[in-house]
Short mmCIF file of C-alpha atoms in Angstrom, two decimals:
data_model
loop_
_atom_site.label_atom_id
_atom_site.label_comp_id
_atom_site.label_asym_id
_atom_site.label_seq_id
_atom_site.Cartn_x
_atom_site.Cartn_y
_atom_site.Cartn_z
CA UNK A 1 0.04 -0.20 0.05
CA UNK A 2 1.53 3.54 -1.20
CA UNK A 3 -0.89 6.50 -0.61
CA UNK A 4 -0.15 10.80 -0.12
CA UNK A 5 -0.93 12.57 3.06
CA UNK A 6 -1.71 16.01 2.70
CA UNK A 7 -3.19 18.86 4.27
CA UNK A 8 -4.48 22.80 4.33
CA UNK A 9 -3.76 23.09 1.02
CA UNK A 10 -5.03 27.32 1.43
CA UNK A 11 -5.52 27.65 -1.95
CA UNK A 12 -5.83 31.24 -3.70
CA UNK A 13 -4.66 32.22 0.21
CA UNK A 14 -4.72 36.19 0.03
CA UNK A 15 -0.53 36.29 1.07
CA UNK A 16 -2.24 39.49 2.96
CA UNK A 17 0.60 41.95 3.63
CA UNK A 18 2.68 41.56 0.70
CA UNK A 19 0.94 43.53 -2.11
CA UNK A 20 2.88 46.67 -2.31
CA UNK A 21 3.34 49.51 -5.20
CA UNK A 22 7.57 47.74 -5.33
CA UNK A 23 6.41 44.26 -5.53
CA UNK A 24 7.52 43.33 -9.48
CA UNK A 25 4.39 42.00 -11.24
CA UNK A 26 5.16 38.85 -11.86
CA UNK A 27 6.79 38.04 -8.61
CA UNK A 28 3.17 38.95 -6.85
CA UNK A 29 1.72 36.14 -9.86
CA UNK A 30 4.52 33.44 -8.81
CA UNK A 31 3.02 34.26 -5.10
CA UNK A 32 -0.41 33.53 -5.78
CA UNK A 33 -0.02 30.95 -8.30
CA UNK A 34 2.41 29.12 -5.11
CA UNK A 35 -0.68 27.48 -3.11
CA UNK A 36 -1.89 25.73 -6.80
CA UNK A 37 1.58 25.11 -7.98
CA UNK A 38 2.10 23.19 -4.99
CA UNK A 39 -0.54 21.13 -5.43
CA UNK A 40 -0.43 20.26 -8.67
CA UNK A 41 3.40 19.45 -8.00
CA UNK A 42 1.67 17.08 -5.19
CA UNK A 43 -1.14 15.06 -8.38
CA UNK A 44 2.62 15.15 -10.14
CA UNK A 45 3.99 13.28 -8.00
CA UNK A 46 0.83 10.71 -7.17
CA UNK A 47 0.49 10.06 -10.83
CA UNK A 48 4.01 8.92 -11.13
CA UNK A 49 4.42 7.61 -7.95
CA UNK A 50 1.54 5.64 -8.43
CA UNK A 51 0.12 5.77 -5.11
CA UNK A 52 -2.80 3.36 -4.10
CA UNK A 53 -5.18 7.02 -3.22
CA UNK A 54 -4.47 10.04 -1.71
CA UNK A 55 -5.95 12.04 1.34
CA UNK A 56 -7.54 15.29 1.44
CA UNK A 57 -6.93 16.28 4.57
CA UNK A 58 -9.14 19.62 5.17
CA UNK A 59 -8.93 23.17 4.75
CA UNK A 60 -7.93 23.11 1.04
CA UNK A 61 -9.62 26.41 0.21
CA UNK A 62 -8.63 29.27 2.35
CA UNK A 63 -12.00 30.30 3.09
CA UNK A 64 -15.36 29.04 3.06
CA UNK A 65 -16.49 31.33 0.47
CA UNK A 66 -14.10 29.57 -2.66
CA UNK A 67 -13.55 31.30 -5.80
CA UNK A 68 -14.36 29.71 -9.06
CA UNK A 69 -11.21 29.61 -10.23
CA UNK A 70 -9.78 27.31 -7.06
CA UNK A 71 -13.08 25.23 -6.92
CA UNK A 72 -12.30 24.55 -10.77
CA UNK A 73 -8.87 23.88 -10.23
CA UNK A 74 -9.51 21.58 -7.97
CA UNK A 75 -11.63 19.36 -9.72
CA UNK A 76 -9.18 19.66 -12.03
CA UNK A 77 -6.91 17.69 -10.43
CA UNK A 78 -9.02 15.22 -8.89
CA UNK A 79 -10.33 14.40 -12.72
CA UNK A 80 -5.92 13.40 -13.38
CA UNK A 81 -5.91 11.06 -10.32
CA UNK A 82 -9.64 9.64 -11.59
CA UNK A 83 -7.66 8.98 -15.14
CA UNK A 84 -5.31 6.81 -13.50
CA UNK A 85 -6.95 5.20 -11.27
CA UNK A 86 -6.03 7.18 -7.88
CA UNK A 87 -8.83 7.99 -4.88
CA UNK A 88 -8.94 10.79 -3.44
CA UNK A 89 -10.39 10.58 0.60
CA UNK A 90 -11.08 14.25 1.30
CA UNK A 91 -12.38 15.99 4.56
CA UNK A 92 -13.46 20.20 4.67
CA UNK A 93 -11.81 21.68 8.22
CA UNK A 94 -12.38 24.87 9.56
CA UNK A 95 -11.39 27.79 6.79
CA UNK A 96 -13.45 25.24 4.98
CA UNK A 97 -15.91 23.97 6.16
CA UNK A 98 -19.97 22.84 4.09
CA UNK A 99 -22.85 21.45 4.84
CA UNK A 100 -23.79 20.98 2.01
CA UNK A 101 -24.49 17.71 -0.35
CA UNK A 102 -21.26 16.82 -1.45
CA UNK A 103 -22.91 15.35 -4.91
CA UNK A 104 -23.25 19.12 -5.21
CA UNK A 105 -19.56 19.54 -5.67
CA UNK A 106 -19.21 17.71 -9.36
CA UNK A 107 -16.26 15.88 -8.32
CA UNK A 108 -15.46 12.52 -10.27
CA UNK A 109 -16.19 8.99 -9.02
CA UNK A 110 -13.35 8.66 -7.65
CA UNK A 111 -13.80 11.39 -4.77
CA UNK A 112 -14.43 10.50 -1.91
CA UNK A 113 -16.25 13.04 0.86
CA UNK A 114 -16.54 12.49 4.26
CA UNK A 115 -19.86 13.79 5.48
CA UNK A 116 -20.75 16.17 8.81
CA UNK A 117 -20.83 13.04 10.70
CA UNK A 118 -17.65 10.69 11.32
CA UNK A 119 -17.99 8.09 8.49
CA UNK A 120 -16.22 4.93 8.15
CA UNK A 121 -15.04 4.49 4.11
CA UNK A 122 -14.05 1.34 2.81
CA UNK A 123 -11.41 0.81 -0.17
CA UNK A 124 -10.28 -1.81 -1.56
CA UNK A 125 -6.94 -1.72 -3.16
CA UNK A 126 -5.41 -4.02 -6.51
CA UNK A 127 -3.92 -6.45 -4.78
CA UNK A 128 -6.99 -7.14 -2.85
CA UNK A 129 -6.25 -5.84 0.10
CA UNK A 130 -8.93 -3.46 1.84
CA UNK A 131 -8.77 -0.28 3.23
CA UNK A 132 -11.02 2.10 5.90
CA UNK A 133 -11.06 5.27 6.60
CA UNK A 134 -12.10 7.57 9.37
CA UNK A 135 -13.33 11.08 8.80
CA UNK A 136 -15.52 13.49 9.00
CA UNK A 137 -15.48 17.82 7.57
CA UNK A 138 -16.66 20.66 9.36
CA UNK A 139 -20.03 22.23 9.28
CA UNK A 140 -19.63 25.21 10.84
CA UNK A 141 -15.90 27.09 11.87
CA UNK A 142 -15.38 26.36 15.16
CA UNK A 143 -16.59 22.86 16.54
CA UNK A 144 -15.11 22.54 20.38
CA UNK A 145 -16.82 19.71 20.72
CA UNK A 146 -14.42 16.35 20.88
CA UNK A 147 -15.44 14.86 17.79
CA UNK A 148 -12.39 12.26 18.63
CA UNK A 149 -14.82 10.68 20.55
CA UNK A 150 -17.90 9.44 17.43
CA UNK A 151 -14.71 7.46 15.76
CA UNK A 152 -15.00 3.52 16.19
CA UNK A 153 -12.51 1.39 17.12
CA UNK A 154 -10.18 -0.25 14.08
CA UNK A 155 -12.76 -2.40 12.45
CA UNK A 156 -11.36 -6.09 12.01
CA UNK A 157 -12.07 -7.35 8.40
CA UNK A 158 -10.16 -4.60 6.50
CA UNK A 159 -6.64 -5.18 6.35
CA UNK A 160 -5.45 -1.30 7.47
CA UNK A 161 -7.19 1.42 9.28
CA UNK A 162 -6.62 5.21 8.45
CA UNK A 163 -8.57 7.99 10.49
CA UNK A 164 -8.46 11.57 9.35
CA UNK A 165 -8.81 14.25 11.65
CA UNK A 166 -8.54 17.52 11.05
CA UNK A 167 -8.17 19.19 14.81
CA UNK A 168 -5.80 20.20 17.73
CA UNK A 169 -3.72 18.14 20.02
CA UNK A 170 -4.45 20.40 22.87
CA UNK A 171 -6.79 20.84 26.50
CA UNK A 172 -10.22 21.44 26.36
CA UNK A 173 -9.00 24.96 27.82
CA UNK A 174 -6.54 26.19 25.51
CA UNK A 175 -7.97 28.52 22.03
CA UNK A 176 -7.31 24.82 19.79
CA UNK A 177 -10.35 23.82 21.70
CA UNK A 178 -12.74 25.43 19.37
CA UNK A 179 -10.77 23.09 16.68
CA UNK A 180 -12.22 19.00 17.27
CA UNK A 181 -9.97 18.91 20.18
CA UNK A 182 -8.22 15.25 20.63
CA UNK A 183 -5.35 14.16 23.00
CA UNK A 184 -3.20 11.61 22.01
CA UNK A 185 -3.93 8.47 24.29
CA UNK A 186 -7.80 9.11 22.51
CA UNK A 187 -6.09 8.85 19.32
CA UNK A 188 -3.85 5.40 20.15
CA UNK A 189 -7.15 3.72 21.84
CA UNK A 190 -8.80 3.43 18.47
CA UNK A 191 -5.91 1.27 17.47
CA UNK A 192 -5.77 2.71 14.01
CA UNK A 193 -2.53 1.95 11.80
CA UNK A 194 -2.37 5.45 11.14
CA UNK A 195 -3.60 9.11 11.60
CA UNK A 196 -3.87 11.91 9.29
CA UNK A 197 -4.17 14.93 10.67
CA UNK A 198 -4.62 18.38 9.31
CA UNK A 199 -4.92 22.27 10.97
CA UNK A 200 -1.50 22.73 12.31
CA UNK A 201 0.68 24.29 9.43
CA UNK A 202 4.10 22.84 11.02
CA UNK A 203 4.70 19.18 10.24
CA UNK A 204 5.57 16.86 12.71
CA UNK A 205 5.08 13.55 14.37
CA UNK A 206 3.09 12.67 17.45
CA UNK A 207 4.48 9.52 18.22
CA UNK A 208 7.42 7.08 17.84
CA UNK A 209 6.69 5.62 15.05
CA UNK A 210 5.62 8.08 13.19
CA UNK A 211 1.72 7.12 12.67
CA UNK A 212 0.16 10.10 13.72
CA UNK A 213 1.45 12.81 11.69
CA UNK A 214 0.95 16.40 10.50
CA UNK A 215 1.71 16.71 6.87
CA UNK A 216 1.93 20.71 7.79
CA UNK A 217 0.44 22.63 5.22
CA UNK A 218 1.60 22.20 1.22
CA UNK A 219 2.43 26.56 0.85
CA UNK A 220 3.98 28.41 3.43
CA UNK A 221 2.29 32.04 3.40
CA UNK A 222 3.51 34.42 6.26
CA UNK A 223 7.39 33.83 7.92
CA UNK A 224 5.71 32.23 10.96
CA UNK A 225 4.99 29.45 8.39
CA UNK A 226 9.19 28.86 7.35
CA UNK A 227 10.84 26.12 5.72
CA UNK A 228 10.54 23.60 3.55
CA UNK A 229 6.30 22.47 3.19
CA UNK A 230 4.50 19.75 1.11
CA UNK A 231 3.53 15.86 1.58
CA UNK A 232 4.10 12.87 3.41
CA UNK A 233 4.60 9.82 1.63
CA UNK A 234 3.68 6.93 3.26
CA UNK A 235 3.80 3.09 2.05
CA UNK A 236 4.21 -0.30 3.70
CA UNK A 237 6.65 -2.51 4.29
CA UNK A 238 4.62 -5.86 5.76
CA UNK A 239 2.40 -4.80 8.15
CA UNK A 240 4.83 -1.15 9.38
CA UNK A 241 4.28 1.71 7.81
CA UNK A 242 7.48 4.59 6.81
CA UNK A 243 6.84 8.11 6.31
CA UNK A 244 8.75 9.91 4.17
CA UNK A 245 8.30 14.18 3.72
CA UNK A 246 8.67 15.19 -0.22
CA UNK A 247 8.97 18.60 -0.65
CA UNK A 248 6.19 21.17 -3.31
CA UNK A 249 6.54 24.33 -2.04
CA UNK A 250 7.61 26.98 -4.88
CA UNK A 251 7.94 29.03 -2.27
CA UNK A 252 10.69 29.39 1.05
CA UNK A 253 10.25 31.83 3.62
CA UNK A 254 13.13 32.33 6.10
CA UNK A 255 15.08 34.58 8.26
CA UNK A 256 18.05 36.08 7.42
CA UNK A 257 20.53 37.23 10.47
CA UNK A 258 22.14 40.08 10.38
CA UNK A 259 24.28 41.77 13.91
CA UNK A 260 24.51 45.67 14.17
CA UNK A 261 27.46 45.22 16.51
CA UNK A 262 29.67 43.60 13.19
CA UNK A 263 28.29 46.73 10.57
CA UNK A 264 27.98 50.08 10.35
CA UNK A 265 24.10 51.63 9.81
CA UNK A 266 25.22 53.10 7.13
CA UNK A 267 27.04 50.00 5.24
CA UNK A 268 23.63 48.57 6.81
CA UNK A 269 21.71 48.00 3.45
CA UNK A 270 24.80 46.62 1.57
CA UNK A 271 25.40 44.50 3.82
CA UNK A 272 22.24 42.72 4.06
CA UNK A 273 21.90 42.61 0.42
CA UNK A 274 26.40 40.72 0.34
CA UNK A 275 24.45 38.57 3.29
CA UNK A 276 21.31 37.42 1.22
CA UNK A 277 23.86 36.51 -2.47
CA UNK A 278 26.30 34.84 -0.54
CA UNK A 279 22.99 32.30 0.20
CA UNK A 280 23.02 31.20 -3.04
CA UNK A 281 19.06 30.33 -2.78
CA UNK A 282 18.82 27.74 -5.33
CA UNK A 283 14.68 27.84 -4.20
CA UNK A 284 12.45 31.56 -4.34
CA UNK A 285 12.45 32.95 -0.62
CA UNK A 286 10.75 35.45 0.98
CA UNK A 287 12.74 36.46 4.00
CA UNK A 288 12.88 39.30 6.77
CA UNK A 289 16.24 40.64 7.65
CA UNK A 290 16.34 39.25 12.07
CA UNK A 291 18.62 42.43 13.44
CA UNK A 292 20.76 41.84 16.28
CA UNK A 293 22.64 43.93 18.82
CA UNK A 294 24.02 42.76 22.14
CA UNK A 295 24.32 46.70 22.71
CA UNK A 296 21.96 49.60 22.21
CA UNK A 297 21.20 50.65 18.92
CA UNK A 298 20.91 53.80 17.17
CA UNK A 299 17.76 55.96 18.01
CA UNK A 300 17.72 56.60 13.74
CA UNK A 301 18.04 53.40 13.52
CA UNK A 302 15.34 52.29 15.65
CA UNK A 303 12.89 55.63 13.81
CA UNK A 304 14.43 54.10 9.90
CA UNK A 305 12.95 51.12 10.75
CA UNK A 306 9.83 51.59 12.10
CA UNK A 307 8.73 54.16 9.34
CA UNK A 308 9.47 51.95 6.95
CA UNK A 309 12.14 53.36 5.52
CA UNK A 310 15.07 51.01 5.73
CA UNK A 311 12.77 48.28 4.37
CA UNK A 312 11.69 50.88 1.26
CA UNK A 313 15.30 51.27 0.47
CA UNK A 314 15.60 47.70 0.59
CA UNK A 315 12.75 46.79 -1.47
CA UNK A 316 13.49 49.34 -4.44
CA UNK A 317 16.41 47.67 -5.22
CA UNK A 318 15.39 44.30 -4.51
CA UNK A 319 12.71 44.78 -7.43
CA UNK A 320 15.23 44.62 -9.76
CA UNK A 321 17.74 42.09 -8.05
CA UNK A 322 14.71 39.34 -6.74
CA UNK A 323 15.75 37.44 -10.38
CA UNK A 324 19.29 37.75 -9.00
CA UNK A 325 19.01 36.46 -5.76
CA UNK A 326 15.53 34.48 -6.11
CA UNK A 327 14.63 36.14 -3.45
CA UNK A 328 12.26 38.89 -1.80
CA UNK A 329 12.57 40.96 1.51
CA UNK A 330 8.90 41.36 3.02
CA UNK A 331 10.16 42.63 6.34
CA UNK A 332 12.92 43.51 9.16
CA UNK A 333 12.27 42.67 12.57
CA UNK A 334 14.45 45.12 14.98
CA UNK A 335 16.91 43.65 17.71
CA UNK A 336 15.01 42.86 20.76
CA UNK A 337 18.30 43.87 23.28
CA UNK A 338 18.67 43.17 27.00
CA UNK A 339 19.36 46.64 28.07
CA UNK A 340 19.45 49.89 26.74
CA UNK A 341 20.43 52.95 28.12
CA UNK A 342 18.58 55.98 28.46
CA UNK A 343 18.98 59.53 30.10
CA UNK A 344 15.18 60.06 31.19
CA UNK A 345 13.97 57.00 32.21
CA UNK A 346 14.57 53.94 34.67
CA UNK A 347 15.08 50.17 32.54
CA UNK A 348 13.21 48.79 35.59
CA UNK A 349 10.37 51.35 34.57
CA UNK A 350 10.09 50.60 31.07
CA UNK A 351 10.51 46.32 31.66
CA UNK A 352 6.90 47.47 34.12
CA UNK A 353 5.23 49.92 31.34
CA UNK A 354 5.72 47.00 28.35
CA UNK A 355 4.61 44.05 30.70
CA UNK A 356 1.48 45.80 31.74
CA UNK A 357 0.89 47.50 27.86
CA UNK A 358 1.68 43.92 25.77
CA UNK A 359 -0.21 41.37 27.42
CA UNK A 360 -2.50 38.38 27.11
CA UNK A 361 -5.59 40.06 28.69
CA UNK A 362 -5.18 44.00 26.46
CA UNK A 363 -4.29 41.62 23.08
CA UNK A 364 -7.30 39.73 23.19
CA UNK A 365 -9.39 42.07 24.26
CA UNK A 366 -7.84 44.02 21.20
CA UNK A 367 -8.34 40.98 18.68
CA UNK A 368 -12.73 41.14 19.74
CA UNK A 369 -11.90 44.59 17.35
CA UNK A 370 -11.31 41.52 14.66
CA UNK A 371 -14.69 40.08 15.05
CA UNK A 372 -16.25 41.69 12.44
CA UNK A 373 -14.10 40.78 9.91
CA UNK A 374 -13.36 37.90 7.77
CA UNK A 375 -13.05 34.43 10.19
CA UNK A 376 -9.46 34.22 8.00
CA UNK A 377 -8.54 37.15 9.22
CA UNK A 378 -8.76 36.73 13.09
CA UNK A 379 -7.35 33.14 12.72
CA UNK A 380 -4.19 34.72 11.41
CA UNK A 381 -3.74 37.45 13.96
CA UNK A 382 -5.41 35.46 17.06
CA UNK A 383 -2.63 32.55 16.06
CA UNK A 384 0.48 32.09 18.71
CA UNK A 385 2.91 33.19 16.91
CA UNK A 386 1.26 36.71 15.02
CA UNK A 387 0.81 37.55 18.95
CA UNK A 388 4.22 37.39 19.34
CA UNK A 389 4.71 38.65 16.13
CA UNK A 390 2.69 42.19 17.54
CA UNK A 391 4.28 41.93 21.09
CA UNK A 392 7.57 41.98 20.15
CA UNK A 393 6.88 44.75 16.83
CA UNK A 394 4.87 46.63 19.36
CA UNK A 395 7.55 46.44 22.57
CA UNK A 396 9.93 47.69 19.44
CA UNK A 397 8.57 51.04 18.68
CA UNK A 398 7.30 51.78 21.91
CA UNK A 399 11.61 51.00 22.81
CA UNK A 400 12.24 53.72 19.96
CA UNK A 401 10.03 55.39 21.26
CA UNK A 402 11.41 56.48 24.59
CA UNK A 403 15.16 56.95 23.04
CA UNK A 404 13.86 59.41 20.60
CA UNK A 405 12.81 60.79 24.04
CA UNK A 406 14.99 60.23 25.83
CA UNK A 407 17.25 62.13 23.09
CA UNK A 408 15.30 65.44 22.79
CA UNK A 409 15.29 66.04 26.44
CA UNK A 410 19.21 65.91 26.73
CA UNK A 411 19.59 67.76 23.45
CA UNK A 412 17.39 70.30 25.67
CA UNK A 413 19.31 70.41 28.69
#
């Protein structure tokens, strides 16, 4: 038996915040097309590898109101599988939840779509082995009940039993409890041969045997989804299953670290571009420049970063050199230094003010302002990685303002 486990395609992702007047149109087309290209590569591999079936574990689309283009693209890829006798098992997640009759989607006969209640579908492979696949599709954005309780224990009259579940490994008291929460022991108690999980975009195995897996998303969409993205190829060896990660994403997100202790402010732009050129990217990269420093940072540089002037300068040059460098600089992260020298404010006082201003309670209150926005926007802003990034950027702005105010006071003396 050989199959592909993939999830979180997020076809037609809007890549919020990337489009600006400097970004070359050709590069924007590559960004917009990247989720489609990655999935097409997965289907190419499924055909080349002659897999028995493909598991699509939720969030095939980025939002419930899927575009006509994304819908047509998915159907075209499913038809390619159908032409080669490859079955596809589909469950919808919290981004593309649906209550529609699967027969209305226009999918080919090889595509088995799970309904809103847990059900088990059986499939006979060409060699006569019988596979049972259990799963369900979200009928709304948030499902707080542990749907794992509705999954049957492994059936006896099949050769393999696989579970598909779009949800979160978490306690019921965490924010992730909105997404069909489960525990590792609950998965193991079902006695399945493999669990194909979706929803968490970081690829990871939850057990030593690597048979309970998040495949991660197929194309990173921002800096907190860095590194190679793709799918898991799963093959049987006697009665054991072995997994192999296969990268397919055309764009990789990453960080490039630059120490301000080793370069002057006047030479910073040149140093950044030289560092990128020395990396010799073989695949298109979207990068964040992460500045570090062991000492207090020049106030003018902090102002230049918080105003966006430094990024603008870099992107103006990058627009002409992105093909040569095979990268695009998306953002700059200011250094988080351990101690700063102020002329008018005590470090302890600043740290106390920062702690009172940037905390979970304040963030949760601000997050309520996004209730009127599309659900996928609130999901992205409320993510753990996004919250930390917002805290870091806000802290930098506070830091810059304190240093600037202190400098002005010194000049007035």
